[in-house]
Structure formats: C-alpha cells, structure tokens
XYZ file of N, CA and C in Angstrom:
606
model
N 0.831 -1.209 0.000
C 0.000 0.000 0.000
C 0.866 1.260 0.000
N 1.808 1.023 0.738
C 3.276 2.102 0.322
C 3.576 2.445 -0.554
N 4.035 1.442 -0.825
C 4.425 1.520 -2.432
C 3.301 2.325 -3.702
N 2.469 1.682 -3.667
C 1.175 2.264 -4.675
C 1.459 3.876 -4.178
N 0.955 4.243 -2.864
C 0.919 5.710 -2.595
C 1.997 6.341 -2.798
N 3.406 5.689 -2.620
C 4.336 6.284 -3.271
C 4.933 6.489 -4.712
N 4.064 5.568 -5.235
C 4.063 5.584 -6.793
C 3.069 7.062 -7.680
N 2.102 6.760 -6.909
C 1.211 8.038 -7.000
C 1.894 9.430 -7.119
N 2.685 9.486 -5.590
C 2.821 10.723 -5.732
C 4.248 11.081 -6.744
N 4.744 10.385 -7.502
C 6.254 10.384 -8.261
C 5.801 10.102 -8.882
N 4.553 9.664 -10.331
C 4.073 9.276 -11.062
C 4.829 7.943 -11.920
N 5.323 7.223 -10.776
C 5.858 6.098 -11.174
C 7.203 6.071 -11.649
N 7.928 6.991 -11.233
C 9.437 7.107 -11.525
C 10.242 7.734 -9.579
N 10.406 6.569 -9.639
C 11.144 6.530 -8.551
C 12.814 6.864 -8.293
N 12.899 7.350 -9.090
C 14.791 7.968 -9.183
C 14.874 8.960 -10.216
N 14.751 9.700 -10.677
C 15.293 10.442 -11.910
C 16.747 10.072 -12.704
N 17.681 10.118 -11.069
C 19.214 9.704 -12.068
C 19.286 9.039 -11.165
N 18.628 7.982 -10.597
C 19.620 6.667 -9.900
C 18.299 5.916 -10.419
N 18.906 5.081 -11.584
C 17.726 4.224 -11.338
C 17.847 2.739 -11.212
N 18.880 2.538 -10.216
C 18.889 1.267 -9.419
C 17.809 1.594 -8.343
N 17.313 2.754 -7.723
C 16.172 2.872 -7.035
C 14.989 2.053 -7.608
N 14.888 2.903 -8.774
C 13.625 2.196 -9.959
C 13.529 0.689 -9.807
N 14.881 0.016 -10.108
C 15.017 -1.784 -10.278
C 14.504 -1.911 -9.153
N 14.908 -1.934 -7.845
C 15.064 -2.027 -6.644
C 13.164 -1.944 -6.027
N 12.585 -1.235 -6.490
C 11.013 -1.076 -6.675
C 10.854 -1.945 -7.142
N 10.757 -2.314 -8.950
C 10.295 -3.373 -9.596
C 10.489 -4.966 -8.959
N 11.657 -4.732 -8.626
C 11.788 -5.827 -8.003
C 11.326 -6.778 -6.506
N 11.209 -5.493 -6.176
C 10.318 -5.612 -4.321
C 9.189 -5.652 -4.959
N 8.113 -5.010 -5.868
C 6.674 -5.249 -6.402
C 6.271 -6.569 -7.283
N 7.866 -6.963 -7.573
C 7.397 -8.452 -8.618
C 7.396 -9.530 -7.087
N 8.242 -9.071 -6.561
C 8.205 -10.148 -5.214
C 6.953 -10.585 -4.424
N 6.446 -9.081 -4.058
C 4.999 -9.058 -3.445
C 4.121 -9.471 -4.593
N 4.324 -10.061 -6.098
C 3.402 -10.661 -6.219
C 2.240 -9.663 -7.708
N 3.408 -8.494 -7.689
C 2.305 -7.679 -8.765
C 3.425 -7.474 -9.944
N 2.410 -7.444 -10.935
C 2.904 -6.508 -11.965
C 3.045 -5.428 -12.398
N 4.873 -5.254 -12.257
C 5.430 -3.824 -12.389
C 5.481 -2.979 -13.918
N 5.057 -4.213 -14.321
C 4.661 -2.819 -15.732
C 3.082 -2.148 -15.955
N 2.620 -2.809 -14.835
C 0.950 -2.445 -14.584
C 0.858 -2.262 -13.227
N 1.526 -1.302 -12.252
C 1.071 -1.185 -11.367
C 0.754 0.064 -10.642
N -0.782 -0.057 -9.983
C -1.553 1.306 -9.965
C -1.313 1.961 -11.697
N -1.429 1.540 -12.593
C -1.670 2.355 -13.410
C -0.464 2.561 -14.114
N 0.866 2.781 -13.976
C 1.994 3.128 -13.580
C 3.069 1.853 -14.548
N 3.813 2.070 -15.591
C 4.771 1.345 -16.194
C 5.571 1.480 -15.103
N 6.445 0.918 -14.229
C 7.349 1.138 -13.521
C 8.454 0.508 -13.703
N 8.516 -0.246 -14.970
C 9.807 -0.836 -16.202
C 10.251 0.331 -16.920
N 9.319 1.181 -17.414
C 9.909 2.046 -18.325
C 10.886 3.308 -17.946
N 11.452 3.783 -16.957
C 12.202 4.242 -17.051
C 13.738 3.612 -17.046
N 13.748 2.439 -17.155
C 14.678 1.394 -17.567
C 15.143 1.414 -19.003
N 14.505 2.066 -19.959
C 14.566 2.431 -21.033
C 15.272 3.164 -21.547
N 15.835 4.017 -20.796
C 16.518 4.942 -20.591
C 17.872 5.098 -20.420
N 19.017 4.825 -21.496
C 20.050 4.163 -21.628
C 20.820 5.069 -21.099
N 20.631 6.521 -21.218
C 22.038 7.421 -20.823
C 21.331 7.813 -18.960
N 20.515 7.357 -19.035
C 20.499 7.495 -17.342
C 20.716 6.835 -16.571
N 20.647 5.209 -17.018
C 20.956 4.298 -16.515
C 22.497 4.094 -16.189
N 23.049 4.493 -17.509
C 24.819 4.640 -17.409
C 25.897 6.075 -16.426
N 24.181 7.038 -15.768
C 25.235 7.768 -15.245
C 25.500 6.980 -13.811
N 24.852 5.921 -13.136
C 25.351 5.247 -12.372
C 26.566 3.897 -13.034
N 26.670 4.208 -13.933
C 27.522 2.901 -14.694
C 27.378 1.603 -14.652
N 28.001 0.799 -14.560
C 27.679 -0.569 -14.793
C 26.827 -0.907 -13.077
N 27.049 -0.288 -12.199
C 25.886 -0.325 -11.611
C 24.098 -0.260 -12.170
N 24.426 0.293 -12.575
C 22.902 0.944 -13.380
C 22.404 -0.258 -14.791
N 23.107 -0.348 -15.315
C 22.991 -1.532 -16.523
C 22.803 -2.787 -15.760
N 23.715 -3.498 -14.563
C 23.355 -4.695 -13.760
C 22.166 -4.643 -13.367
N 21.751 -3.536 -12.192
C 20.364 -3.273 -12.103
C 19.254 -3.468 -12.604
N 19.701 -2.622 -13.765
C 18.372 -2.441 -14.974
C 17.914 -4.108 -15.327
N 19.383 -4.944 -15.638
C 19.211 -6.486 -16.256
C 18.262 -7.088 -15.592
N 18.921 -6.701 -14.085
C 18.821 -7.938 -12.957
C 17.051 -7.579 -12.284
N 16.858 -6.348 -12.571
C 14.985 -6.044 -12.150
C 14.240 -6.677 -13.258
N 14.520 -6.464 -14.779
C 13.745 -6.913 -15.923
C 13.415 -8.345 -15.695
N 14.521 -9.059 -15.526
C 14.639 -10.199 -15.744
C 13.897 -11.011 -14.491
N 13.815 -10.499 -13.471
C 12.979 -10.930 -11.532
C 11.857 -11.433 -12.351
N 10.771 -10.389 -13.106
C 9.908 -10.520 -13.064
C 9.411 -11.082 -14.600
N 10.864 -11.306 -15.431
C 10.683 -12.197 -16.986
C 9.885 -10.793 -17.742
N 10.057 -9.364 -17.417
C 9.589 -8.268 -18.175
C 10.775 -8.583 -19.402
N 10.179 -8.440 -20.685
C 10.567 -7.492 -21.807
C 11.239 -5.685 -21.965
N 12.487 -5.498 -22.258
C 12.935 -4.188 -22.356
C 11.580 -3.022 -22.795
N 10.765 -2.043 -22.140
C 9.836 -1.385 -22.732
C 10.308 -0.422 -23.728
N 9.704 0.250 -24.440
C 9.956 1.085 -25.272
C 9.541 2.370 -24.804
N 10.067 3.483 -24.696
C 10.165 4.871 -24.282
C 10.244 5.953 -25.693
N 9.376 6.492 -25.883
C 9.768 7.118 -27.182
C 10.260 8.787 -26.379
N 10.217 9.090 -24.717
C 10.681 10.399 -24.844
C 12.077 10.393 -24.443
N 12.900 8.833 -24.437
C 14.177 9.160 -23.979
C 15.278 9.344 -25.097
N 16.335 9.822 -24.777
C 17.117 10.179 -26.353
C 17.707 9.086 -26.766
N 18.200 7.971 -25.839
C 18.479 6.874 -26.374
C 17.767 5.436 -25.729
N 17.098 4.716 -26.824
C 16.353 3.967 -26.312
C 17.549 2.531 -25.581
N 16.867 1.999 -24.502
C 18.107 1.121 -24.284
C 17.413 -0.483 -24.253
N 17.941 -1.432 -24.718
C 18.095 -2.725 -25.089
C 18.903 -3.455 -24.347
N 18.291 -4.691 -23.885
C 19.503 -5.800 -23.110
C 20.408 -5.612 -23.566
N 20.584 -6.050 -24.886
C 22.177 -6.244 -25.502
C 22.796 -5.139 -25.456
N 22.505 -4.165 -25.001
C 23.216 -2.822 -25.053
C 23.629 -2.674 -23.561
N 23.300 -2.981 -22.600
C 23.389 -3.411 -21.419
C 23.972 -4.339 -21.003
N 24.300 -5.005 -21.926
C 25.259 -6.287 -21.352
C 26.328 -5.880 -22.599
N 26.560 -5.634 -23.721
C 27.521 -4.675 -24.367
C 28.530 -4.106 -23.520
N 27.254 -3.125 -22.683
C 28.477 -1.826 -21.863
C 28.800 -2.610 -20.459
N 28.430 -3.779 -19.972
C 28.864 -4.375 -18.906
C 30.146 -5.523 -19.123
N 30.007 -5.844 -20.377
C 31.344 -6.698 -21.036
C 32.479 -5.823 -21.148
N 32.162 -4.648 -21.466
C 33.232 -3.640 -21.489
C 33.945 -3.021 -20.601
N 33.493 -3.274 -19.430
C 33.894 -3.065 -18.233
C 34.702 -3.864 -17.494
N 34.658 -5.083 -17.932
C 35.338 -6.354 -17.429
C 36.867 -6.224 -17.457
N 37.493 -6.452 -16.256
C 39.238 -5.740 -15.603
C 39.819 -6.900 -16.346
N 41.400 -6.596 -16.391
C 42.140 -7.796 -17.077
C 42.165 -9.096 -16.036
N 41.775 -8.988 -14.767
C 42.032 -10.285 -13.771
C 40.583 -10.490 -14.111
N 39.529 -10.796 -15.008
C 38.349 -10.968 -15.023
C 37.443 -10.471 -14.014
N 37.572 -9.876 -13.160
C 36.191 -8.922 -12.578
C 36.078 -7.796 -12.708
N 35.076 -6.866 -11.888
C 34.187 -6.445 -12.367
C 34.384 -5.208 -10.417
N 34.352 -3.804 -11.239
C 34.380 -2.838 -10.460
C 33.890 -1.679 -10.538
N 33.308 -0.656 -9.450
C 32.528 0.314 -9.698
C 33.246 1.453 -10.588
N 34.160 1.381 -9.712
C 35.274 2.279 -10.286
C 35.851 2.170 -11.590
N 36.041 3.364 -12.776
C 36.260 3.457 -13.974
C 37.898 3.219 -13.812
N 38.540 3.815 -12.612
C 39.842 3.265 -12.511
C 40.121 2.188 -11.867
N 39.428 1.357 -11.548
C 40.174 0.263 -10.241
C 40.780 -0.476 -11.800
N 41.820 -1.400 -10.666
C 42.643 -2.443 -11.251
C 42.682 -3.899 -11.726
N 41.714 -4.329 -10.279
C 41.257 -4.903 -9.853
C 39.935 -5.097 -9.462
N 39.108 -6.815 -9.496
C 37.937 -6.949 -9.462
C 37.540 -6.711 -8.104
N 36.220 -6.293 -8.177
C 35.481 -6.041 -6.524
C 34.848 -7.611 -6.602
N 34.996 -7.997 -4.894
C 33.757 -9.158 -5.138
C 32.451 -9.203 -5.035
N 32.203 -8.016 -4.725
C 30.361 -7.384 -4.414
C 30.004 -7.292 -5.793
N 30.910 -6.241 -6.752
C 30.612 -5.721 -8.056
C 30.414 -7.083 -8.969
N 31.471 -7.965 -8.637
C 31.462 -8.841 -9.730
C 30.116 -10.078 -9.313
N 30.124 -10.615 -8.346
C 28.939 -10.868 -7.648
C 27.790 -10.272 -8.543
N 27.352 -9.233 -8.079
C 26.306 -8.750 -9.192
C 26.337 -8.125 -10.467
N 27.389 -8.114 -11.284
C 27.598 -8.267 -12.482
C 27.105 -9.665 -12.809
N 27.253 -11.106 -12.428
C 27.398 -12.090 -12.642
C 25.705 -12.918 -12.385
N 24.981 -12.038 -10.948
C 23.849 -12.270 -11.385
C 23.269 -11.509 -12.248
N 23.329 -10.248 -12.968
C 22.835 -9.613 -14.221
C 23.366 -10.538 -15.246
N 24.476 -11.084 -15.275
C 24.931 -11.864 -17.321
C 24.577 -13.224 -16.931
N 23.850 -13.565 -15.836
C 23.449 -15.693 -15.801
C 22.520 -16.043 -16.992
N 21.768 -14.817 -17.231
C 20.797 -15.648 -17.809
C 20.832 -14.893 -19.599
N 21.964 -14.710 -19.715
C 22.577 -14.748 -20.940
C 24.001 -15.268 -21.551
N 24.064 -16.560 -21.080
C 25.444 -17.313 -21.150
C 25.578 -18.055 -22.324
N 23.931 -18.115 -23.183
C 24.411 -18.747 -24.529
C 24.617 -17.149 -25.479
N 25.256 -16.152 -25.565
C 26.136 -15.776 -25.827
C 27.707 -15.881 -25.411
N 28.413 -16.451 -26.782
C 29.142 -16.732 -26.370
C 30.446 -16.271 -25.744
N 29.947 -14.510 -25.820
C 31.219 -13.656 -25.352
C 30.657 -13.411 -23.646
N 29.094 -13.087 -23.656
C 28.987 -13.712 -22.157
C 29.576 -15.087 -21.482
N 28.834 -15.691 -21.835
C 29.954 -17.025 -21.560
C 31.014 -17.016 -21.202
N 32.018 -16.357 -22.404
C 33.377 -16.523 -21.811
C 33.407 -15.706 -20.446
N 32.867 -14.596 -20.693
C 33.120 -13.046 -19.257
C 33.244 -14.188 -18.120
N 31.790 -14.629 -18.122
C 31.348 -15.152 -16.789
C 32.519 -16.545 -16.184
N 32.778 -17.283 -17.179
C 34.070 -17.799 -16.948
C 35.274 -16.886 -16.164
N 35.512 -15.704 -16.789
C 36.861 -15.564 -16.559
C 36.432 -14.540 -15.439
N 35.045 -14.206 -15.247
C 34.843 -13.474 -13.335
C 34.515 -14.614 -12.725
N 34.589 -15.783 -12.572
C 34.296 -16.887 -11.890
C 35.876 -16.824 -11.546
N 37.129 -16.951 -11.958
C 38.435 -17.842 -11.774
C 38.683 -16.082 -11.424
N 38.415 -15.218 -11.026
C 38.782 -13.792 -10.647
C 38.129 -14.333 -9.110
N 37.000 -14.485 -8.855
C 36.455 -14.654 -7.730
C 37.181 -15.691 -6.997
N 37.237 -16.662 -7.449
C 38.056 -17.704 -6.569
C 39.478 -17.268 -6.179
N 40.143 -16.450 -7.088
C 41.560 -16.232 -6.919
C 42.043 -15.171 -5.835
N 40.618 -13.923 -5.700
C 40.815 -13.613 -4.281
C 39.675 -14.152 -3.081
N 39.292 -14.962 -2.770
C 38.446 -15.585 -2.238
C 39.702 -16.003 -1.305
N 39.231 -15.460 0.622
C 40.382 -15.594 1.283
C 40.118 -17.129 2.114
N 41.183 -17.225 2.358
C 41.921 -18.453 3.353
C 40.334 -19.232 3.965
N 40.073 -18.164 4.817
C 38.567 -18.667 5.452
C 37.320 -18.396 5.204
N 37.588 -18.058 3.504
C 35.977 -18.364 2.770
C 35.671 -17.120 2.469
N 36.176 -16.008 2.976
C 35.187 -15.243 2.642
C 36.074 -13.852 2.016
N 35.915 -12.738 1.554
C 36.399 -11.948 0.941
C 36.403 -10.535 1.045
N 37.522 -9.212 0.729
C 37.278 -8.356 1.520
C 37.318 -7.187 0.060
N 36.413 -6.268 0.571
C 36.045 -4.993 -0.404
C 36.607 -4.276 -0.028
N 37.329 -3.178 -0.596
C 37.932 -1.806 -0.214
C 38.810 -2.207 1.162
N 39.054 -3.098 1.211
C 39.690 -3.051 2.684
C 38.945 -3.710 3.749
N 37.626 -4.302 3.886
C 36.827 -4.678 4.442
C 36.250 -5.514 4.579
N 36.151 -7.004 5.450
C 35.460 -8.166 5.319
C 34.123 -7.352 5.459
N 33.156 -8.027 4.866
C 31.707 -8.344 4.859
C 30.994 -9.607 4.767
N 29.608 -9.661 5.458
C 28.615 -10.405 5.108
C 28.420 -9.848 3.411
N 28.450 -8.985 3.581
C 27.618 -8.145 1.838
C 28.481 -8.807 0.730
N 29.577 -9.118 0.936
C 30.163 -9.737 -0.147
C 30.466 -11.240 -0.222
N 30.253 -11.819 0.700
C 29.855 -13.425 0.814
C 28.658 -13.243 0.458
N 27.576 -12.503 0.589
C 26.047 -13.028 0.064
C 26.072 -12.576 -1.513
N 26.868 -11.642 -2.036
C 27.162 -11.175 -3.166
C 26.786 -12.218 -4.202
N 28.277 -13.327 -3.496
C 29.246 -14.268 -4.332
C 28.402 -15.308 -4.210
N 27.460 -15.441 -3.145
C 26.927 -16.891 -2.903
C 25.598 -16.834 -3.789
N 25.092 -15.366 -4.304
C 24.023 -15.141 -5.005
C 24.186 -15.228 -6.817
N 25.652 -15.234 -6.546
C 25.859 -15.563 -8.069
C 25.994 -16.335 -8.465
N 26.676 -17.388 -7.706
C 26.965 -19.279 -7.728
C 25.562 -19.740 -7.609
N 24.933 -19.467 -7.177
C 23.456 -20.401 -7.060
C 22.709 -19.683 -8.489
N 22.502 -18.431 -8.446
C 22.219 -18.189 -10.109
C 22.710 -18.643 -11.185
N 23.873 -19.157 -11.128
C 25.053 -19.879 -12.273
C 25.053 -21.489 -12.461
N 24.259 -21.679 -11.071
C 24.469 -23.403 -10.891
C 25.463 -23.734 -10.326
N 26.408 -22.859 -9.808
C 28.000 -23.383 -9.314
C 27.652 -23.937 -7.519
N 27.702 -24.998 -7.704
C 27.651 -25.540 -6.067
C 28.743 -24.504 -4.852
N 27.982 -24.607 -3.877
C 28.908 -23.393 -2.934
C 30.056 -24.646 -2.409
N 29.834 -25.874 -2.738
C 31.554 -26.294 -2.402
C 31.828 -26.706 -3.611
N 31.894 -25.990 -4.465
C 32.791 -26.661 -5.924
C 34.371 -26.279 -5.161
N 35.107 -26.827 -5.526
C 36.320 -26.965 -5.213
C 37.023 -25.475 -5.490
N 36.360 -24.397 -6.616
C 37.105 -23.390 -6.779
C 36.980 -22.459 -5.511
N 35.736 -22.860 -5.098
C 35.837 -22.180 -3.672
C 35.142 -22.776 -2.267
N 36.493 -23.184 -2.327
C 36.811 -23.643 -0.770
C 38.411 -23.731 -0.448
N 38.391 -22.589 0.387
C 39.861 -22.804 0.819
C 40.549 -23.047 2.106
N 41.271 -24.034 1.751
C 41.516 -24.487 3.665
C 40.140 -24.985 3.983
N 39.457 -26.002 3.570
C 38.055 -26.323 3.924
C 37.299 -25.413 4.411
N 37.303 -23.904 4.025
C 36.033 -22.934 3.946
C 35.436 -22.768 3.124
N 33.989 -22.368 3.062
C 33.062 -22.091 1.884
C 32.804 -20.666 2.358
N 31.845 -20.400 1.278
C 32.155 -18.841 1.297
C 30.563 -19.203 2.446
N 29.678 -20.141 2.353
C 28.792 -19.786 3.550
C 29.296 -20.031 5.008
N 30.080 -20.746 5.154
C 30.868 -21.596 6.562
C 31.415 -19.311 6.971
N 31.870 -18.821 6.168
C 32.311 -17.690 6.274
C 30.839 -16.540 6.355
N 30.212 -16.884 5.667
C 28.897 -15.513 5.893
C 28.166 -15.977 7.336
N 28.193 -17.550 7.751
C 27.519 -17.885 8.929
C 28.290 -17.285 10.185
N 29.579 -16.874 9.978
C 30.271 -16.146 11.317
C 29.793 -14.646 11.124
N 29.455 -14.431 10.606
C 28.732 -12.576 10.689
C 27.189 -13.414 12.159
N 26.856 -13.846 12.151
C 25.445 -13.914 13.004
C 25.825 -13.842 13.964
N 24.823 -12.878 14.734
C 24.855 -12.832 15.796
C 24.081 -13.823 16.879
C-alpha cells in the first residue's frame, strides 16, 4: 500500500538519475506478487529504457536495470521520450566492457582490480545470458577472478573490508550460475564462502 501511494505521488518514476532505485522497486513489487509494468496504473519498467540514465550510475545501473527486468521475466519497454532507447544487448555490451584484465568487475572506472560485491552482481545480471558466447566466456573468466581472491577462510574483503555483503554477493551468483557453494574453486583451507557468511550472526 506504500508503495502504490508512493508511486502516485512520483508518477511512477522513482529515481530520476539513480535508477537502481527504480530496479530495486520493480523488483520488491514483482516479489509481493504484482505486476510492475501495470502497477496502480503506472509502467514502472519504463524508465529502464533509458540508456544514458541508466549509465550515469555505470555498470551499476545496466546490472540493475538487467537484474529487475529479468525478476519478473519483463521485456525491455519502449520509451519514445528518452534520447536513447536502451536494449539488453546494449546493457550487457556496456557491462562486457567493463570487465578488468584479472576478469572482474568494479565500480570504479579506474580500479585495477575486481570487486567481489561488483562482480557478484555483475554475474547475477549476465546468468541468464550465457548462450552468448562472449557472455559465456566473461562469466568464466569473473568466476576464476572470484576464486583467486576468495580468502583463506571463505570469505572476501572490499575496499579493505570483510563483509557479510560480499559473501552473500558471491553466494548469489553461484546459485544463479548453478556453481555448487563447495565446488572446489571455492573452498579454501576447507572454507566455503557460507561456513564464512555464517560467522557474521549474531
């Protein structure tokens, strides 16, 4: 009921320039069970359409965009007032292009190196386009990026920082991929990356 009333009053555009907000909606409304390209009235796919807004968050914004369409098995909508209309393949285009020489995947236009949060959800945005075969390869070569910093006791650190957020990242992309959480690429020293997210509980 939130949601609807808050849709109301934003006429169904929930971010202007972040529209991982937008996904992040669609995706909490496909969960509860409705349809977000019909709800209250309201396309709430179509500002997904929207290719140069989506990219001022960068490959954040393109993962997003994939990873909300796809929750709820929506079709890319068509927008005739945005200047460039945007398309999966154009979205997974500019997310292949992003891909670091150690195979992952980072927010940053300069990092060096793969993030394991970023590549994590890079990896659930390209699962369910792996019979391309240049996806395919990506997702291969951020799989053997992930394992290669994947630490001692399972679990992995961002910017300097162990997290739960990046064990649930990695564990959300292996189960989207089919990769068992003890395939051998990751487990080290007999840790899994969950044996490692289960020590965050309190």
């Amino acid at each position: 009921k939130s949601v609807a009333e808050a849709a109301k009053e934003c006429g169904g555009v929930f971010g202007t320039r972040k529209l991982t907000d937008q996904a992040k909606v669609i995706i909490g409304v496909t969960a509860a069970g409705y349809d977000a390209s019909n709800f209250e009235g309201y396309d709430l796919t179509l500002p997904l359409a929207d290719y140069e807004t989506a990219l001022l968050q960068g490959i954040n914004g393109a993962s997003w965009s994939l990873i909300a369409l796809d929750f709820g098995g929506y079709e890319m909508p068509e927008n005739p007032d945005v200047a460039v209309q945007a398309t999966k393949d154009m979205y997974i285009d500019y997310i292949l292009s992003r891909q670091l020489p150690d195979g992952g995947f980072a927010f940053s236009t300069t990092a060096a190196l793969g993030d394991p949060d970023m590549t994590g959800m890079v990896l659930i945005a390209l699962a369910n386009y792996t019979d391309r075969p240049d996806v395919a390869e990506a997702v291969e070569r951020a799989l053997v990026c992930l394992s290669n910093i994947q630490q001692d006791d399972g679990g992995y650190t961002s910017y300097g920082f162990e997290t739960a957020e990046s064990c649930a990242q990695v564990i959300l992309a292996l189960l989207k991929l089919g990769v068992p959480l003890d395939d051998e690429r990751f487990v080290k020293n007999g840790n899994t990356i969950m044996d490692k997210l289960l020590e965050y509980r309190m």
